[in-house]
Coordinates of C-alpha atoms in Angstrom, one line a residue:
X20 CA -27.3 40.1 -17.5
X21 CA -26.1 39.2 -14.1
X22 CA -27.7 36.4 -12.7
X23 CA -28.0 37.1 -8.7
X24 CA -29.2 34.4 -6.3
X25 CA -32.1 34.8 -4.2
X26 CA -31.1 35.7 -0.4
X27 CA -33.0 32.6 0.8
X28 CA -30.6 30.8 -1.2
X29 CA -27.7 32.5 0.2
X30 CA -28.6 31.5 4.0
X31 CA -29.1 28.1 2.7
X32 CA -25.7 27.7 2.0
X33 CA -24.3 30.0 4.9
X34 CA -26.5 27.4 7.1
X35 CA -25.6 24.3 4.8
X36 CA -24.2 21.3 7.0
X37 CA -20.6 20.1 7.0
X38 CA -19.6 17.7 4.3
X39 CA -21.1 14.4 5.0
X40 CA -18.3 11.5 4.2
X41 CA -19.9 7.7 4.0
X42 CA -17.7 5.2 5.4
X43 CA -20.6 2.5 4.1
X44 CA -20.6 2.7 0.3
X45 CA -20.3 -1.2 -1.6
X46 CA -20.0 -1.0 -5.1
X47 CA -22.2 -3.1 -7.3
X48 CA -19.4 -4.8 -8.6
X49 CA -18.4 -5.7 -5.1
X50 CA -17.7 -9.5 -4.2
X51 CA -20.0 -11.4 -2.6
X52 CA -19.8 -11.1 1.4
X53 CA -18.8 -7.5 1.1
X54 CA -22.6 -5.8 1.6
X55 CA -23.7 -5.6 4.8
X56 CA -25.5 -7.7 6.6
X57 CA -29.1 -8.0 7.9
X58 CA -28.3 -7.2 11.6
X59 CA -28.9 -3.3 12.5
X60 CA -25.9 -1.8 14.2
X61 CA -25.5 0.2 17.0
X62 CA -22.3 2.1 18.2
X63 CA -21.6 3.9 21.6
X64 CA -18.4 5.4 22.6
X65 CA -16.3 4.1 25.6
X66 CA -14.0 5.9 27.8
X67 CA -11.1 3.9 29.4
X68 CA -8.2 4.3 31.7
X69 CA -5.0 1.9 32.3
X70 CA -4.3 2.7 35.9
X71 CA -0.2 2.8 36.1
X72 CA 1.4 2.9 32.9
X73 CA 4.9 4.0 32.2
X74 CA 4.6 7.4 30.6
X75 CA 7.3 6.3 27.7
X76 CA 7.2 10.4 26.6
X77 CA 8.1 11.9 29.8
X78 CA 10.4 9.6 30.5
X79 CA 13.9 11.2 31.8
X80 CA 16.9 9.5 31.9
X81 CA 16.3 6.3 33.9
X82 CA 13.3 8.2 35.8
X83 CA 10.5 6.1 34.5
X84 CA 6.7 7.9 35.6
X85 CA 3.6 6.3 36.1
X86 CA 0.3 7.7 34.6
X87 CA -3.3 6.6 34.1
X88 CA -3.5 6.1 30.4
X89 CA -7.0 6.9 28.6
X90 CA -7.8 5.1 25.7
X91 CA -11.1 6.1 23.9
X92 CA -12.8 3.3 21.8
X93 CA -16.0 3.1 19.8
X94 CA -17.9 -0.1 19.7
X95 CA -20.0 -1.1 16.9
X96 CA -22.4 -3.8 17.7
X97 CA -25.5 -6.2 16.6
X98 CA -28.5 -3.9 17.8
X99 CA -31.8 -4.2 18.7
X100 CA -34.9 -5.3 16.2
X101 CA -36.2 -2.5 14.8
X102 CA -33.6 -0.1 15.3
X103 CA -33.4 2.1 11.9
X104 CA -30.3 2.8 10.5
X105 CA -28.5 5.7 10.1
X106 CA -25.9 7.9 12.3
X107 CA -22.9 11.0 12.3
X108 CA -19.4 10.4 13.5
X109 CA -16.8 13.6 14.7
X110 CA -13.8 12.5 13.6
X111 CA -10.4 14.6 13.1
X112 CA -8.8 14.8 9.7
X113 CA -5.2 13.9 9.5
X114 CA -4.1 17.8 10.6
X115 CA -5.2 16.8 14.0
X116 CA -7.1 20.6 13.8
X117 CA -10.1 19.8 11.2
X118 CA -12.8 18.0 12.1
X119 CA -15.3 16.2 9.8
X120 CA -18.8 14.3 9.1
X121 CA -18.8 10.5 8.8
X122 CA -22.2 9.1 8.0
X123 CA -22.7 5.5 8.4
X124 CA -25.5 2.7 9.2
X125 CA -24.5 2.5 12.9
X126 CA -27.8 4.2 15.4
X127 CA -26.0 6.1 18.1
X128 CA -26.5 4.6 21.7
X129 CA -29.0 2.3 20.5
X130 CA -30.1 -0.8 22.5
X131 CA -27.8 -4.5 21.9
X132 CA -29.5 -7.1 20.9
X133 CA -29.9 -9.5 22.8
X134 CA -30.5 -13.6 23.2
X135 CA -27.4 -14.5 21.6
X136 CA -23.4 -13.8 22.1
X137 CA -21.4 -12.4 19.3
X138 CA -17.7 -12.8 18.7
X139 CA -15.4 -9.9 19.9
X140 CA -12.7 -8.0 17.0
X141 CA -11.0 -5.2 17.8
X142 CA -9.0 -2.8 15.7
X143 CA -6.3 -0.9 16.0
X144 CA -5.2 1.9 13.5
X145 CA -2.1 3.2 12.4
X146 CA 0.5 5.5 13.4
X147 CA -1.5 8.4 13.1
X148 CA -4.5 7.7 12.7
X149 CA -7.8 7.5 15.5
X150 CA -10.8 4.7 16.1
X151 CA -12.8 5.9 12.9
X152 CA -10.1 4.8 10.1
X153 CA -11.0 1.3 10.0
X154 CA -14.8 2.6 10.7
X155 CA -16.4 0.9 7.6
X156 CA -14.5 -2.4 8.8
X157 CA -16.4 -1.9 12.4
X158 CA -19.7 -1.3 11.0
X159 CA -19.9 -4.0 8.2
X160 CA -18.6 -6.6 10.6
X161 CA -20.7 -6.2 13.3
X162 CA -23.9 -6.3 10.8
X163 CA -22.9 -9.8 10.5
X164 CA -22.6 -10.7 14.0
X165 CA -19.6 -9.8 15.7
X166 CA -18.2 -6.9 18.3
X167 CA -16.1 -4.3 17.1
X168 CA -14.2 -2.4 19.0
X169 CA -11.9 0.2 17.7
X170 CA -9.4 2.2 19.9
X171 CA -8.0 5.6 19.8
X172 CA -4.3 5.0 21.0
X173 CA -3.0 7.4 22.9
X174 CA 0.1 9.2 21.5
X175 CA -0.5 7.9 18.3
X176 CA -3.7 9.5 17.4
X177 CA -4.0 13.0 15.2
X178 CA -4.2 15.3 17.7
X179 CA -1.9 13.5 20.2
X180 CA 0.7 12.2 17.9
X181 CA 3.9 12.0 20.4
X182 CA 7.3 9.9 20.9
X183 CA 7.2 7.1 18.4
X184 CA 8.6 5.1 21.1
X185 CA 5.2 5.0 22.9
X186 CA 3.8 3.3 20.3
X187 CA 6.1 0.9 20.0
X188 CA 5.7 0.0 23.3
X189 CA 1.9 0.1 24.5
X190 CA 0.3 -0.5 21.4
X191 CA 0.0 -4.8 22.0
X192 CA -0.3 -3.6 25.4
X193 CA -3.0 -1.6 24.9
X194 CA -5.0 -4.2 22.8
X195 CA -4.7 -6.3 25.3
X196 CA -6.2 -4.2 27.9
X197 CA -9.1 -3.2 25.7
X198 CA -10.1 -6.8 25.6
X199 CA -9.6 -7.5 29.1
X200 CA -12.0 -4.2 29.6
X201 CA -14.7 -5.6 27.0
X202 CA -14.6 -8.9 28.6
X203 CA -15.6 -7.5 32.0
X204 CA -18.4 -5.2 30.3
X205 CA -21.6 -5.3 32.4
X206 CA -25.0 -4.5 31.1
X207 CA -27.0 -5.3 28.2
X208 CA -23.9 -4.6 25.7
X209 CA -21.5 -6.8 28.1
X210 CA -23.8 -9.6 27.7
X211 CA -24.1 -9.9 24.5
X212 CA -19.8 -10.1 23.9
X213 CA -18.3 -13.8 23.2
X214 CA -14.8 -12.5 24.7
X215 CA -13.7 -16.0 24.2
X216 CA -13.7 -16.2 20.6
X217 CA -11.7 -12.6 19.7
X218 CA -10.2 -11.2 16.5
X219 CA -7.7 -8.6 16.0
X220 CA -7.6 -6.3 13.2
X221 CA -4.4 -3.9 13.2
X222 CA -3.1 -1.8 10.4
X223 CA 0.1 -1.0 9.9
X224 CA 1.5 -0.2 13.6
X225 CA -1.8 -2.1 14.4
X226 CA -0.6 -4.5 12.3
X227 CA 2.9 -4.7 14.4
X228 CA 0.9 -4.7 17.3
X229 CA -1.5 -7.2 16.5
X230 CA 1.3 -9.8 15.0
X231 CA 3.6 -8.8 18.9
X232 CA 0.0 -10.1 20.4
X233 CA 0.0 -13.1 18.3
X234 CA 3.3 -14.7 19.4
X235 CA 5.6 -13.2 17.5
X236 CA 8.2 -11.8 20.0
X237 CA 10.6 -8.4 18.6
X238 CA 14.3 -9.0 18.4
X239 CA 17.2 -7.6 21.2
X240 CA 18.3 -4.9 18.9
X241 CA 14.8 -3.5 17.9
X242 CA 14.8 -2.9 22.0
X243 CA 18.2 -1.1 21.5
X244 CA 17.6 1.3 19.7
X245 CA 18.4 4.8 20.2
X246 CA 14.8 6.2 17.9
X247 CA 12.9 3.6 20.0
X248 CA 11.9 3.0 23.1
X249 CA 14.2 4.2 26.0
X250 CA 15.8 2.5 28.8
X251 CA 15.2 -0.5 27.3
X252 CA 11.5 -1.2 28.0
X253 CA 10.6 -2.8 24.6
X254 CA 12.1 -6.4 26.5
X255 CA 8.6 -6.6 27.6
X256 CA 7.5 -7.6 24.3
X257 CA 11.3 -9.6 22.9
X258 CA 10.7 -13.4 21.9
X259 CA 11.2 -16.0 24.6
X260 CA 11.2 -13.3 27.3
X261 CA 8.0 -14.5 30.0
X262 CA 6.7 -11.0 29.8
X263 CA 5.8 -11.2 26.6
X264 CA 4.3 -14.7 26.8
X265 CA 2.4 -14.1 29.6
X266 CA 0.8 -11.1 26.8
X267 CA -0.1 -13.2 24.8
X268 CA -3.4 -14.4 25.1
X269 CA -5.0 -17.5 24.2
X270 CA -8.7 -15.8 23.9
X271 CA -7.3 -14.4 20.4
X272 CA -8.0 -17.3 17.6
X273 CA -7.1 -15.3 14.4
X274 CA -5.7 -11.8 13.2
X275 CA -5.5 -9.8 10.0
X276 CA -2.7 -7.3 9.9
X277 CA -3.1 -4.9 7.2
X278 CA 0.2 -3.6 6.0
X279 CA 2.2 -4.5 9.2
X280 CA 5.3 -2.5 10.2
X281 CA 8.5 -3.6 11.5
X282 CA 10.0 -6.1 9.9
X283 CA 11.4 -3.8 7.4
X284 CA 13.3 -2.3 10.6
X285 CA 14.5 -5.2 12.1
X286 CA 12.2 -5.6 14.8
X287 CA 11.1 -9.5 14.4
X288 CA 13.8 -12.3 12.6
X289 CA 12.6 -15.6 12.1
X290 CA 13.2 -17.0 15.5
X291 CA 10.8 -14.1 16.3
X292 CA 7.8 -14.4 13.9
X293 CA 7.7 -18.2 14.2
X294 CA 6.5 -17.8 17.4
X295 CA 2.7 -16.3 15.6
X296 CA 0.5 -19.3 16.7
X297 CA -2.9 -17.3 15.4
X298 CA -4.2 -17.9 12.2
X299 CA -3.4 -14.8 10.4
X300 CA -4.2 -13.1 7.6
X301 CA -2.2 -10.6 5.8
X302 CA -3.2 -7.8 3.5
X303 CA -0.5 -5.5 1.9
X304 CA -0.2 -3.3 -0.9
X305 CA 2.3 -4.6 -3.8
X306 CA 4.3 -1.0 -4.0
X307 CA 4.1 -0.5 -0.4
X308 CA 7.1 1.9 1.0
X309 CA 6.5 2.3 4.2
X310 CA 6.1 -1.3 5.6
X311 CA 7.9 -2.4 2.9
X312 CA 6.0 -4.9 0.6
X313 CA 9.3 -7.2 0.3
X314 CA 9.0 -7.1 4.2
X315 CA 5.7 -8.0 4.5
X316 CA 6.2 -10.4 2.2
X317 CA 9.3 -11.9 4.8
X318 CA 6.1 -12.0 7.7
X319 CA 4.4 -14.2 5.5
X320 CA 7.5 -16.7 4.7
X321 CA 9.1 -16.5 8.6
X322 CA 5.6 -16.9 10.4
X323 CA 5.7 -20.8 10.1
X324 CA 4.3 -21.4 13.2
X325 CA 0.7 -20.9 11.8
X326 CA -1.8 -21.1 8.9
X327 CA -1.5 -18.3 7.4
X328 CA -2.5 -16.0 4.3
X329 CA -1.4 -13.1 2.3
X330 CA -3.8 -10.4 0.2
X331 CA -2.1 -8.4 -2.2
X332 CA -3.3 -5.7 -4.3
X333 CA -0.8 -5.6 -7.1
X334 CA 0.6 -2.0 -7.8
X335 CA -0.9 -0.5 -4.3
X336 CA 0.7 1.4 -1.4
X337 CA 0.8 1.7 2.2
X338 CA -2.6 3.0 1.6
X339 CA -4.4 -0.5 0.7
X340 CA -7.5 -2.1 2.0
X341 CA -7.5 0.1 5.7
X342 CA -8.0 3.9 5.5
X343 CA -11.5 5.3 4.7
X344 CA -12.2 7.1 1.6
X345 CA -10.9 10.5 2.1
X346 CA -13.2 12.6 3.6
X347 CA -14.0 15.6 1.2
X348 CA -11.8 18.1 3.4
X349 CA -9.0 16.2 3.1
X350 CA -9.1 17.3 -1.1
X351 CA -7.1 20.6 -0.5
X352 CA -4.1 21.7 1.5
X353 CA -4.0 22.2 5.0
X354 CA -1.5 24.9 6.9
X355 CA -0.1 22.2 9.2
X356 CA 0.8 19.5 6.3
X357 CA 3.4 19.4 3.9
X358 CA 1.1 17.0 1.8
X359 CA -2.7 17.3 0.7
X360 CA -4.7 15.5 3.8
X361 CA -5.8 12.8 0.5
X362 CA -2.5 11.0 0.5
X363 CA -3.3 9.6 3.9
X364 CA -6.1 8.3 2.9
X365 CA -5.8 7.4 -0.9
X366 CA -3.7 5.2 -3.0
X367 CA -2.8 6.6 -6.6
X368 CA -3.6 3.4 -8.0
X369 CA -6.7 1.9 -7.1
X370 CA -10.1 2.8 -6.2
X371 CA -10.8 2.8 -2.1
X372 CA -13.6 2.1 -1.6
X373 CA -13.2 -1.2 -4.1
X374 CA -10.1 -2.1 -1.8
X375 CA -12.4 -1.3 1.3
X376 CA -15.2 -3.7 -0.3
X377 CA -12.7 -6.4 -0.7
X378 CA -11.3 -6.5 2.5
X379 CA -14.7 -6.6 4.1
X380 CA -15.2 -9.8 1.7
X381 CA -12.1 -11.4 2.9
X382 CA -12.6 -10.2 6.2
X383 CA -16.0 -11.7 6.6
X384 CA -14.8 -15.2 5.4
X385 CA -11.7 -15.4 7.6
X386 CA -13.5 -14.6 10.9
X387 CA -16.3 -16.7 10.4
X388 CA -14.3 -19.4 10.0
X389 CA -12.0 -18.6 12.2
X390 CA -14.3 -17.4 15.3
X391 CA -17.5 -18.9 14.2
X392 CA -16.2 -22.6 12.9
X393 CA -18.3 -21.3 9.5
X394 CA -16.7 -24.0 7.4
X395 CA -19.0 -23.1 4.6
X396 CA -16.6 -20.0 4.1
X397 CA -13.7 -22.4 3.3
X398 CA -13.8 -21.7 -0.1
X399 CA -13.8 -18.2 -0.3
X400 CA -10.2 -18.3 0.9
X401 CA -9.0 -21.7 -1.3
X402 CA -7.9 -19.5 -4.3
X403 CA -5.8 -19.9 -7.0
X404 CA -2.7 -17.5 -6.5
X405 CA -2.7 -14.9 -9.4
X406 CA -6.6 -13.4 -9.5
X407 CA -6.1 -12.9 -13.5
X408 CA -5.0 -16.7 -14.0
X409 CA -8.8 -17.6 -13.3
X410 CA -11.2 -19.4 -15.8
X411 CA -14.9 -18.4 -15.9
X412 CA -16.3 -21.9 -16.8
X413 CA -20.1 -22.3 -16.1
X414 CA -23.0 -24.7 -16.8
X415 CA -26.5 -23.6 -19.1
X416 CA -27.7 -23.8 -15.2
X417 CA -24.7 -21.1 -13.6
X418 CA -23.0 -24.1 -12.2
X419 CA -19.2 -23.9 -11.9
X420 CA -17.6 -27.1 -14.2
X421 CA -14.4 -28.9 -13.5
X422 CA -12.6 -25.8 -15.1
X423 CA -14.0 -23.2 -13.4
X424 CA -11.3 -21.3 -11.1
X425 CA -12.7 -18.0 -10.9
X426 CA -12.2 -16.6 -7.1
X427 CA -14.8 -18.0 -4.9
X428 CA -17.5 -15.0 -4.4
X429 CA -16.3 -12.4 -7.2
X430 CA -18.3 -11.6 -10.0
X431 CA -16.9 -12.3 -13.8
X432 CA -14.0 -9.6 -14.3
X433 CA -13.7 -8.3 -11.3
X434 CA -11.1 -10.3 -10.0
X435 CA -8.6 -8.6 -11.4
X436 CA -4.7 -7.0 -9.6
X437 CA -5.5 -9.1 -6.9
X438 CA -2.8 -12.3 -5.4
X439 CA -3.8 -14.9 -2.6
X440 CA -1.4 -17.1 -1.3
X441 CA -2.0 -19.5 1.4
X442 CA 1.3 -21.5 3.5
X443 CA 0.3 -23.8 6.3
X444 CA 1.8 -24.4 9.6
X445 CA 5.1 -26.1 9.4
X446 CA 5.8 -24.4 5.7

C-alpha cells in the first residue's frame, strides 16, 4: 500500500517557514562565563554614511574619487526590564544570493535600558563576510553589559565583495568612524553607551584592522604593492607616519583579533607591531592556512609593546572561534561557489558552536577586566599553557588544593585541544 499524505499536510510544508539557524546555543559542557547573561537584549539596525571617502575601486590611474561611503551596523544592546526574548535576523549566506533565518535572544527595536552606561565593543568581520558573523558574540556580550556594534563593511561584504585593496585600506578606518558615530548617538540608546571605555573585536581582516587601530603601523612595502592598494594610499596606515597615529585612538583599551591577517604577507615587521599599546587578545586556529598560524603566532612574539595573550585551538583552521554555525542552507552546493557554503563557516575538526562557547568565555573575562576593571576575572585568564597538562585536585568540600591547575571556569575534561599563553609588555 501507498501511504499518501493528507493535503493539509501538504500546504503545511508548501507554507512551512525558512530554516531557522540559532546563533545562541551554549552547550552544557560549556565553561563557565559562556551562558548568557541576565540582561535582555535588544538590537536595532543603523544606517551610516562617511561623507568623502576615496572610492579605492574606481580609482583610475592617479584620479582618486570621492564618495559617501555607507556602512550598515547592527547594535546589540542591554534592554529594557521586562522585555521578552526572542527575535529573526535576514542575513545573506556566503553566495551573496541566498538569504537565511537567524534566531536569537535579541527583541527587535526594543527600548535601552536605562540608568546606567555600558561599555562600547564593536566588531568587524572578515573578508567576506557581513555584521551577523560574529552575531552570537554581539548578543552574549551585550547580555552582560556592554554595546555591540557590528558593521557590514562595504566592499567586503557578500553581496558587495569588490577590490581587495578597499579593504585593506578603510577597514581601521571604518572602525574608527563607527565609534566616532556611536559616540555621538542621541536618544535613549546614545545615553546609555560608555564610548570611553571601547573594545574591538575583528576577525581575520577585522583582525588586521583591529591590530592597524591598535598601534601597530603596516610596513613601506605592504603599501607597494601591485595586488594592494593603489597609488599608494595604504601610507595612511604605515608605522611612524602621523596619519596613522592620529587613527589611533586612545578611547580603545583592549582588542581581541580572531585569526588576524597580514603578517603572513608582510604587512607589519617588528618595528610595526611593537607599536600595539592595547591589551590584546589573540585567538587563532593551530592549522590555520589562511592567516597563517606560524604568522599569528609572530603577532604574538613581535607585539611587545603590550600585555598580551594568545587562544589556540590545537588542530583548527581559519575557521576557529568567529563564524556562526553554518546556517542549514549552507549544507549543499550553491551555483555561484566552487565549495559547499559549510566550509565558510565550519572547521573539520572541531565542534562550532563549542569554539563559539569558548570564545564567549574568554571574551567575557578579557573585557571585563579590561573595560570594567572586573579584577575578579583575573584568574580566568592566569592559565597554565597546555589545557591537557591540568590537574583536577579538589577538596571533600569542591575546593581547589595546592595542586589543582585545572583552567579557571572549565568543567573536569573539558579542557581539552586548547593552549593559553600570556607575554607581558616589554617581553
Amino acid at each position: 500500500m501507498t501511504a499518501t499524505r493528507p493535503l493539509a499536510a501538504v500546504a503545511a510544508l508548501i507554507a512551512a517557514p525558512a530554516l531557522a539557524n540559532p546563533v545562541d546555543m551554549v552547550r552544557p559542557d560549556a565553561p563557565e562565563l559562556a551562558p548568557y547573561g541576565l540582561l535582555p537584549i535588544g538590537v536595532q539596525t543603523l544606517e551610516l554614511v562617511n561623507p568623502e571617502q576615496i572610492d579605492i575601486v574606481n580609482i583610475d590611474g592617479q584620479k582618486q574619487p570621492l564618495y559617501d561611503r555607507p556602512l550598515r551596523a547592527e547594535i546589540w544592546y542591554p534592554a529594557a526590564e521586562g522585555t521578552q526574548p526572542g527575535g529573526t535576523y535576514r542575513a545573506m549566506l556566503r553566495d551573496g544570493k541566498t538569504e537565511v533565518t537567524l534566531t536569537g535572544r535579541a527583541a527587535r527595536d526594543a527600548a535601552p535600558a536605562t540608568g546606567e552606561r555600558y561599555p562600547l565593543i564593536l566588531i568587524s568581520h572578515g573578508y567576506p563576510g557581513n555584521r551577523f558573523l560574529m552575531a552570537h558574540l554581539g548578543e552574549n556580550l551585550a547580555s552582560k553589559g556592554f554595546v555591540t556594534v557590528s558593521i557590514d563593511h562595504t566592499d567586503s561584504t557578500y553581496s558587495d565583495q569588490a577590490a581587495f585593496g578597499a579593504t585593506l585600506y578603510h577597514r581601521p578606518l571604518d572602525q574608527r568612524f563607527v565609534l566616532d558615530q556611536m559616540a555621538a548617538l542621541d536618544g535613549d540608546l546614545g545615553a546609555i553607551i560608555d564610548a570611553s571605555a571601547v573594545g574591538v573585536i575583528g576577525y581575520s581582516m577585522g583582525g588586521y584592522g583591529a591590530l592597524i587601530f591598535g598601534g601597530a603601523g603596516v610596513t613601506q612595502a605592504s603599501t607597494e604593492y601591485s595586488w594592494g592598494t593603489p597609488n599608494g594610499l595604504l601610507a595612511s596606515h604605515q608605522a611612524g607616519s602621523e596619519s596613522h597615529e592620529a587613527l589611533v585612538d586612545p578611547r580603545v583599551r583592549a582588542i581581541i583579533a580572531i585569526g588576524p591577517w597580514g603578517r603572513n604577507a608582510g604587512f607589519w615587521d617588528t618595528n610595526g607591531l611593537a607599536g600595539l599599546r592595547v591589551p590584546t587578545l589573540l585567538m587563532a586556529g593551530g592549522s590555520d592556512d589562511v592567516s597563517v598560524y606560524d604568522a599569528i603566532r609572530t603577532i604574538f612574539a613581535e607585539t611587545s609593546g603590550t600585555d598580551r595573550h594568545l587562544l589556540t585551538f590545537i588542530h583548527a583552521n581559519h575557521n576557529a572561534a568567529a563564524p556562526i554555525p553554518a546556517p542549514k542552507e549552507a549544507w549543499k552546493p550553491v551555483e555561484d561557489l566552487d565549495f559547499v557554503p559549510f566550509e565558510h563557516y565550519s572547521d573539520p575538526v572541531w565542534d562550532t558552536t563549542r569554539m563559539n562557547n569558548i570564545a564567549q568565555h574568554f571574551a567575557t573575562a578579557f573585557f571585563d577586566l579590561h573595560l570594567k576593571g572586573d579584577i575578579s576575572k583575573r584568574p580566568y585568564l592566569d592559565l597554565i599553557p597546555n589545557s591537557d597538562d591540568g590537574i583536577q585536585a579538589l577538596d571533600e568540600e569542591a575546593r581547589p588544593t595546592e595542586d589543582h591547575s585545572y583552567w579557571a571556569g572549565f568543567l573536569a575534561r573539558t579542557a581539552k585541544g586548547l593552549r593559553f599563553e600570556t607575554l607581558k609588555k616589554g617581553e
